[in-house]
Amino acid sequence: MAEGRALLACNAAAQALGVRADMPRAAALALAPALRVRERDPALEQATLEDAATWAGRYTPRVSIVTAPRVSIVTAPRASITQTAHAGGLLLEVAGSLKLFGGAAAILRGLRAGAAQLGLAADAACAPTAQGAWLLARAPADEAPCLDAGDLAQRLRALPLQALECDTAALAAVGLRTLGELLDLPRDSLARRYGPALCAELDRALGAQPDPRVFHAAPERFHAGLELPAEVEHAQALLFAARRLIAQLEGFLAARGGGAQGLRFTLFHRDAQTEIDIGLVRPVQDAERFALLAREKFSALALRAPVRKIALAVDAILPLAPASGDLLADELKPAGDWAQLAERLRARLGEQQVGGLAAHADHRPETAWRSAPVGGSGRKPGAKPTAGPHDPRGQRPMWLLEQPRRLQESSDAPCYAGRLELMAGPERIEVGWWDGREAARDYFIARNPAGALLCIYSERYRNDAGWYLHGIFG
Amino acid sequence: MPSVRALTDLLKQGFVWRAGELAHGGLPAVSTGFAALDEELPGGGWPAGVLTELLPEHEGIGELRALGPALARLSAQGRWIAWIAPPHLPYAPALQAAGLDLERVMIVRTRNATDALWAIEQALQSNACGAVLGWPGGASRTAAPGFAQLRRLQIAAEGSPALAFLFRPPQAAHTASPAALRLHLQSVQGELAVRIVKRRGGPLARPLLLRPAPVVPVARSIPQFLAPAAPAGRLGARPAPLPLAANHAVDRPALSDAAARFLPSRLAHG
């Protein structure tokens, strides 16, 4: 990674060849002629920081972005500083969130793990002042959070000079090494000699000067994309990238206290794109749930061309239905989540394959039921069903055939795996003349030699009418 | 005596049973609604946490009505009943009449047997269902699941609070299965004969006779002249002038004599 003539960062393979991150580009190329130098992309850096800020919104609404400084002069700082000297970062004001998330240490852990999930290399530090935390993060030494001003002053004194954001080349030239040595110098002459910016930074770090920041405003809709390092040909391999986007989405949703009910992945091919929609039964915030559904979708996917970029968009952020606990929690209560099961099945089998049932008041069996969304109207479970167990119209078969089946007849009796005998009936229906699907039938209950009870009918008003099997009493 | 305690624990959990003794272990079971069947089943009802295979000789003999009371009980508790790869449409009014809450019914249709097995496994693993009814042959009914696939389902069932019913063809009784309970169902003179092919406990010599919810109410049985005893010729012929039951769809009183005389001629035109 380079900007202008200066090399900013290099990977382990380059380091093995003797390349160091603080070298001029020409020197590095001389050491390793095969070195691939990539130009720094400030726009991409900014976009990444904004994505990360949106994600970090889960911990506090007050997130501000520290844009990475541009390189002006090639300095020769210590190697450990180099990695962070050109890095941007985020400042989170978490004083109001400590209780909710279980303390500063827990938040720090969450931030580190989250950054890794988003695919970022990051250090995190906590301090009573924003600038103090920033300096501590730039020269990480101690993972424990720093919670009071005295501790902060002590830790800042131990920091190497290069942790400062100001240009420290001139200070290093007079033999200073740590911030402590700098702080021991008389302030007046320091300001006179090195400019007011240096003193202001020190004051802000120590809390002696106010340090207002501009907070990042998360976008209304979620949209994130990820350029893949290489073209991907297998849908399964996309899952890794998808997980990163999902982790981002979770932070975004947590920050707004909302959930998503529909996700749209867009896969960008060289000259086309594929869209993958994932629907959920109700709004959800949980990354694991999204990832599970994405896995089912991606595993069923056949890519038509290699993928170069993957994007995730969520248009509507919906309020989450809060989970309601039961005071007298029953041991037999379902521990699992039916909505999760329905989504899982849908993701693999297709939207239409998983459904619920509803009864409809009609005398024709084929229209006396409706398919309904799983979970139906959301009526409180356990409430009384609309029709009681005593249907005045008599017994109904458990199974209905999708199409009535014409029964064979032998010696004048209908047959279904043997000659049928009529058990009960008729139940005469004559309905449907108003909607064009007229039914004038006599229904009978019949039994075959194997003992199966069947629901059969004969058409009235039709001369060729035979017998039809319409239902089976399971 | 920790070793003795460990053994009694194992017996309680139902993982070990002593031959010749029904495994009345800690397995939660749901009463079948038939006292005679409850007595013979380990746990005193349909066992949760194991696979139960039902092998009806013919569809329609009462294999679903036999489950009715247990399903109604689960449904009343607000638990879900998943129907996976059913061979026909489960008929909503009938389920309702059997006491099932339609809001807690999930119907899953699958394209092939692999998907059906997968869906049954998911439903068992999810812990969301009170009962899972599966037709593992898929829509085709040809592909029979192998032992390894059934074993997967049995393992999924072991961690699940659900009743797991697999409906399989009667020929499957001759092949080995990891299911803990296997029942062969047959209709004998209007009653359902249940032969316990396999259970945790000693074998049962005689089949049990159950009488599931009667389908044909006595009061509404067929008029005498259409009864099976009548000459065969009457069956195939159009049963046009029928005395109508008072509760039929159009809810008219039985036809008057004059109307009955009129009816055949109108039929001829219609």
GROMACS .gro file of C-alpha atoms in nm, chain A residues 296 332-339 341-342 344-345 348-350 352-360 362-366 368-371 374-383 385-402 405 409 411-414 416-417 419-431 442 444-445 447-448 450-454 458-465 467 472-474, chain B residues 28 58-66 68 75-80 82-84 86-112 114-116 118-120 122-129 135 161 186-190 213-217 220-223 226-228 232-245 247-250 252 255 263 266-268 270:
model
  210
  296GLU     CA    1  -2.967  -2.226   0.249
  332LEU     CA    2  -4.385  -2.802   2.761
  333LYS     CA    3  -4.382  -2.463   2.591
  334PRO     CA    4  -4.201  -2.485   2.259
  335ALA     CA    5  -3.844  -2.383   2.313
  336GLY     CA    6  -3.782  -2.341   1.944
  337ASP     CA    7  -3.911  -2.070   1.722
  338TRP     CA    8  -4.169  -2.176   1.464
  339ALA     CA    9  -4.106  -1.868   1.253
  341LEU     CA   10  -3.835  -2.312   1.120
  342ALA     CA   11  -4.075  -2.180   0.855
  344ARG     CA   12  -3.553  -2.220   0.709
  345LEU     CA   13  -3.783  -2.454   0.519
  348ARG     CA   14  -3.463  -2.425   0.065
  349LEU     CA   15  -3.799  -2.548  -0.058
  350GLY     CA   16  -3.942  -2.224  -0.194
  352GLN     CA   17  -4.501  -2.145  -0.180
  353GLN     CA   18  -4.412  -2.482  -0.034
  354VAL     CA   19  -4.461  -2.390   0.329
  355GLY     CA   20  -4.797  -2.263   0.441
  356GLY     CA   21  -5.076  -2.274   0.688
  357LEU     CA   22  -5.443  -2.362   0.656
  358ALA     CA   23  -5.764  -2.177   0.712
  359ALA     CA   24  -6.122  -2.292   0.696
  360HIS     CA   25  -6.371  -2.112   0.480
  362ASP     CA   26  -6.850  -2.305   0.189
  363HIS     CA   27  -7.034  -2.625   0.114
  364ARG     CA   28  -6.805  -2.729  -0.166
  365PRO     CA   29  -6.512  -2.920  -0.015
  366GLU     CA   30  -6.268  -2.776  -0.268
  368ALA     CA   31  -6.404  -2.491   0.213
  369TRP     CA   32  -6.037  -2.444   0.287
  370ARG     CA   33  -5.781  -2.179   0.208
  371SER     CA   34  -5.410  -2.177   0.226
  374VAL     CA   35  -4.796  -1.977   0.847
  375GLY     CA   36  -4.916  -1.861   1.185
  376GLY     CA   37  -5.237  -1.735   1.029
  377SER     CA   38  -5.387  -1.410   1.143
  378GLY     CA   39  -5.172  -1.386   1.449
  379ARG     CA   40  -5.474  -1.457   1.667
  380LYS     CA   41  -5.372  -1.537   2.018
  381PRO     CA   42  -5.296  -1.909   2.023
  382GLY     CA   43  -5.516  -2.110   2.250
  383ALA     CA   44  -5.814  -1.888   2.182
  385PRO     CA   45  -6.117  -2.195   1.718
  386THR     CA   46  -6.385  -2.043   1.500
  387ALA     CA   47  -6.573  -2.369   1.447
  388GLY     CA   48  -6.626  -2.613   1.724
  389PRO     CA   49  -6.558  -2.983   1.702
  390HIS     CA   50  -6.927  -3.046   1.642
  391ASP     CA   51  -6.983  -2.947   1.285
  392PRO     CA   52  -7.356  -2.979   1.221
  393ARG     CA   53  -7.284  -3.082   0.864
  394GLY     CA   54  -7.142  -3.413   0.968
  395GLN     CA   55  -6.804  -3.577   0.945
  396ARG     CA   56  -6.540  -3.448   0.711
  397PRO     CA   57  -6.252  -3.644   0.559
  398MET     CA   58  -5.902  -3.562   0.681
  399TRP     CA   59  -5.764  -3.583   0.329
  400LEU     CA   60  -5.899  -3.400   0.031
  401LEU     CA   61  -5.789  -3.499  -0.316
  402GLU     CA   62  -5.661  -3.205  -0.518
  405ARG     CA   63  -6.078  -3.892  -0.906
  409GLU     CA   64  -6.708  -4.920  -1.180
  411SER     CA   65  -7.090  -5.462  -1.185
  412ASP     CA   66  -7.254  -5.128  -1.114
  413ALA     CA   67  -7.062  -5.054  -0.797
  414PRO     CA   68  -6.782  -4.799  -0.774
  416TYR     CA   69  -6.139  -4.817  -0.515
  417ALA     CA   70  -5.902  -5.101  -0.434
  419ARG     CA   71  -6.583  -5.282  -0.442
  420LEU     CA   72  -6.718  -4.997  -0.230
  421GLU     CA   73  -7.015  -5.021  -0.001
  422LEU     CA   74  -7.204  -4.709   0.097
  423MET     CA   75  -7.209  -4.633   0.467
  424ALA     CA   76  -7.386  -4.300   0.501
  425GLY     CA   77  -7.540  -4.031   0.294
  426PRO     CA   78  -7.646  -3.861   0.095
  427GLU     CA   79  -7.533  -3.517   0.180
  428ARG     CA   80  -7.664  -3.309  -0.101
  429ILE     CA   81  -7.498  -2.985  -0.203
  430GLU     CA   82  -7.624  -2.757  -0.473
  431VAL     CA   83  -7.417  -2.442  -0.462
  442ASP     CA   84  -7.464  -3.611  -0.353
  444PHE     CA   85  -7.169  -4.046   0.041
  445ILE     CA   86  -6.937  -4.210   0.284
  447ARG     CA   87  -6.596  -4.819   0.264
  448ASN     CA   88  -6.373  -5.046   0.062
  450ALA     CA   89  -5.958  -5.292   0.313
  451GLY     CA   90  -6.165  -5.087   0.555
  452ALA     CA   91  -6.072  -4.747   0.420
  453LEU     CA   92  -6.345  -4.488   0.460
  454LEU     CA   93  -6.385  -4.266   0.157
  458SER     CA   94  -7.206  -3.852  -0.780
  459GLU     CA   95  -7.299  -3.555  -0.992
  460ARG     CA   96  -7.665  -3.475  -1.019
  461TYR     CA   97  -7.805  -3.320  -1.339
  462ARG     CA   98  -7.550  -3.489  -1.553
  463ASN     CA   99  -7.633  -3.789  -1.759
  464ASP     CA  100  -7.293  -3.951  -1.777
  465ALA     CA  101  -7.239  -3.892  -1.407
  467TRP     CA  102  -6.876  -4.175  -0.907
  472ILE     CA  103  -6.026  -3.999   0.237
  473PHE     CA  104  -6.099  -4.034   0.606
  474GLY     CA  105  -5.742  -4.083   0.716
  502PRO     CA  106  -4.255  -3.752   2.816
  532HIS     CA  107  -5.427  -4.902   0.333
  533GLU     CA  108  -5.469  -4.529   0.351
  534GLY     CA  109  -5.797  -4.417   0.496
  535ILE     CA  110  -5.845  -4.693   0.752
  536GLY     CA  111  -5.814  -4.454   1.045
  537GLU     CA  112  -5.442  -4.391   1.071
  538LEU     CA  113  -5.497  -4.017   1.123
  539ARG     CA  114  -5.806  -4.056   1.338
  540ALA     CA  115  -5.594  -4.269   1.570
  542GLY     CA  116  -5.658  -3.727   1.656
  549SER     CA  117  -5.294  -2.819   1.975
  550ALA     CA  118  -5.487  -2.709   2.282
  551GLN     CA  119  -5.151  -2.641   2.446
  552GLY     CA  120  -5.072  -2.403   2.163
  553ARG     CA  121  -4.810  -2.632   2.012
  554TRP     CA  122  -4.736  -2.663   1.645
  556ALA     CA  123  -4.613  -2.989   1.114
  557TRP     CA  124  -4.736  -3.196   0.820
  558ILE     CA  125  -4.443  -3.272   0.596
  560PRO     CA  126  -4.848  -3.520   0.299
  561PRO     CA  127  -4.987  -3.739   0.017
  562HIS     CA  128  -5.305  -3.528  -0.019
  563LEU     CA  129  -5.440  -3.195   0.101
  564PRO     CA  130  -5.504  -3.198   0.474
  565TYR     CA  131  -5.865  -3.080   0.480
  566ALA     CA  132  -5.899  -2.775   0.703
  567PRO     CA  133  -6.260  -2.822   0.824
  568ALA     CA  134  -6.182  -3.180   0.925
  569LEU     CA  135  -5.870  -3.081   1.116
  570GLN     CA  136  -6.072  -2.816   1.292
  571ALA     CA  137  -6.344  -3.064   1.374
  572ALA     CA  138  -6.081  -3.298   1.516
  573GLY     CA  139  -5.982  -3.023   1.757
  574LEU     CA  140  -5.670  -2.889   1.585
  575ASP     CA  141  -5.598  -2.519   1.594
  576LEU     CA  142  -5.545  -2.425   1.229
  577GLU     CA  143  -5.327  -2.132   1.333
  578ARG     CA  144  -5.078  -2.382   1.466
  579VAL     CA  145  -5.066  -2.606   1.161
  580MET     CA  146  -4.776  -2.594   0.919
  581ILE     CA  147  -4.805  -2.770   0.586
  582VAL     CA  148  -4.479  -2.837   0.407
  583ARG     CA  149  -4.483  -2.966   0.051
  584THR     CA  150  -4.167  -3.106  -0.100
  585ARG     CA  151  -4.059  -3.195  -0.450
  586ASN     CA  152  -3.865  -3.510  -0.372
  588THR     CA  153  -3.456  -3.595  -0.011
  589ASP     CA  154  -3.626  -3.266   0.063
  590ALA     CA  155  -3.893  -3.443   0.265
  592TRP     CA  156  -3.448  -3.287   0.525
  593ALA     CA  157  -3.764  -3.101   0.622
  594ILE     CA  158  -3.862  -3.366   0.877
  596GLN     CA  159  -3.534  -2.964   1.045
  597ALA     CA  160  -3.877  -2.972   1.204
  598LEU     CA  161  -3.756  -3.214   1.471
  599GLN     CA  162  -3.437  -3.020   1.538
  600SER     CA  163  -3.611  -2.686   1.565
  601ASN     CA  164  -3.789  -2.780   1.890
  602ALA     CA  165  -4.073  -2.565   1.766
  603CYS     CA  166  -4.327  -2.839   1.703
  609TRP     CA  167  -4.444  -3.898   0.483
  635PRO     CA  168  -3.976  -3.253   2.256
  660GLN     CA  169  -5.517  -5.273   0.975
  661SER     CA  170  -5.892  -5.244   0.958
  662VAL     CA  171  -6.078  -5.540   1.099
  663GLN     CA  172  -6.457  -5.519   1.068
  664GLY     CA  173  -6.469  -5.145   1.113
  687ALA     CA  174  -6.380  -4.141   1.635
  688PRO     CA  175  -6.680  -4.287   1.449
  689VAL     CA  176  -6.717  -4.146   1.104
  690VAL     CA  177  -7.068  -4.267   1.041
  691PRO     CA  178  -7.316  -4.150   1.299
  694ARG     CA  179  -7.730  -4.046   0.958
  695SER     CA  180  -7.663  -4.387   0.817
  696ILE     CA  181  -7.772  -4.465   0.470
  697PRO     CA  182  -8.142  -4.511   0.384
  700LEU     CA  183  -7.938  -4.789  -0.061
  701ALA     CA  184  -7.785  -5.008   0.203
  702PRO     CA  185  -7.527  -5.265   0.091
  706ALA     CA  186  -7.630  -5.435  -0.659
  707GLY     CA  187  -7.809  -5.266  -0.945
  708ARG     CA  188  -7.923  -4.984  -0.722
  709LEU     CA  189  -7.573  -4.871  -0.639
  710GLY     CA  190  -7.454  -4.775  -0.979
  711ALA     CA  191  -7.786  -4.628  -1.081
  712ARG     CA  192  -7.838  -4.261  -1.021
  713PRO     CA  193  -7.976  -4.225  -0.671
  714ALA     CA  194  -8.191  -3.936  -0.783
  715PRO     CA  195  -8.511  -3.921  -0.580
  716LEU     CA  196  -8.366  -3.945  -0.235
  717PRO     CA  197  -8.535  -3.852   0.086
  718LEU     CA  198  -8.313  -3.571   0.199
  719ALA     CA  199  -8.174  -3.549   0.547
  721ASN     CA  200  -7.943  -3.102   0.773
  722HIS     CA  201  -7.826  -3.122   0.415
  723ALA     CA  202  -7.672  -2.828   0.240
  724VAL     CA  203  -7.977  -2.669   0.088
  726ARG     CA  204  -8.506  -2.792   0.249
  729LEU     CA  205  -8.949  -3.339  -0.103
  737LEU     CA  206  -8.830  -3.440  -1.019
  740ARG     CA  207  -8.684  -3.210  -1.468
  741LEU     CA  208  -8.376  -3.423  -1.439
  742ALA     CA  209  -8.424  -3.546  -1.790
  744GLY     CA  210  -8.125  -3.080  -1.699
   0.00000   0.00000   0.00000
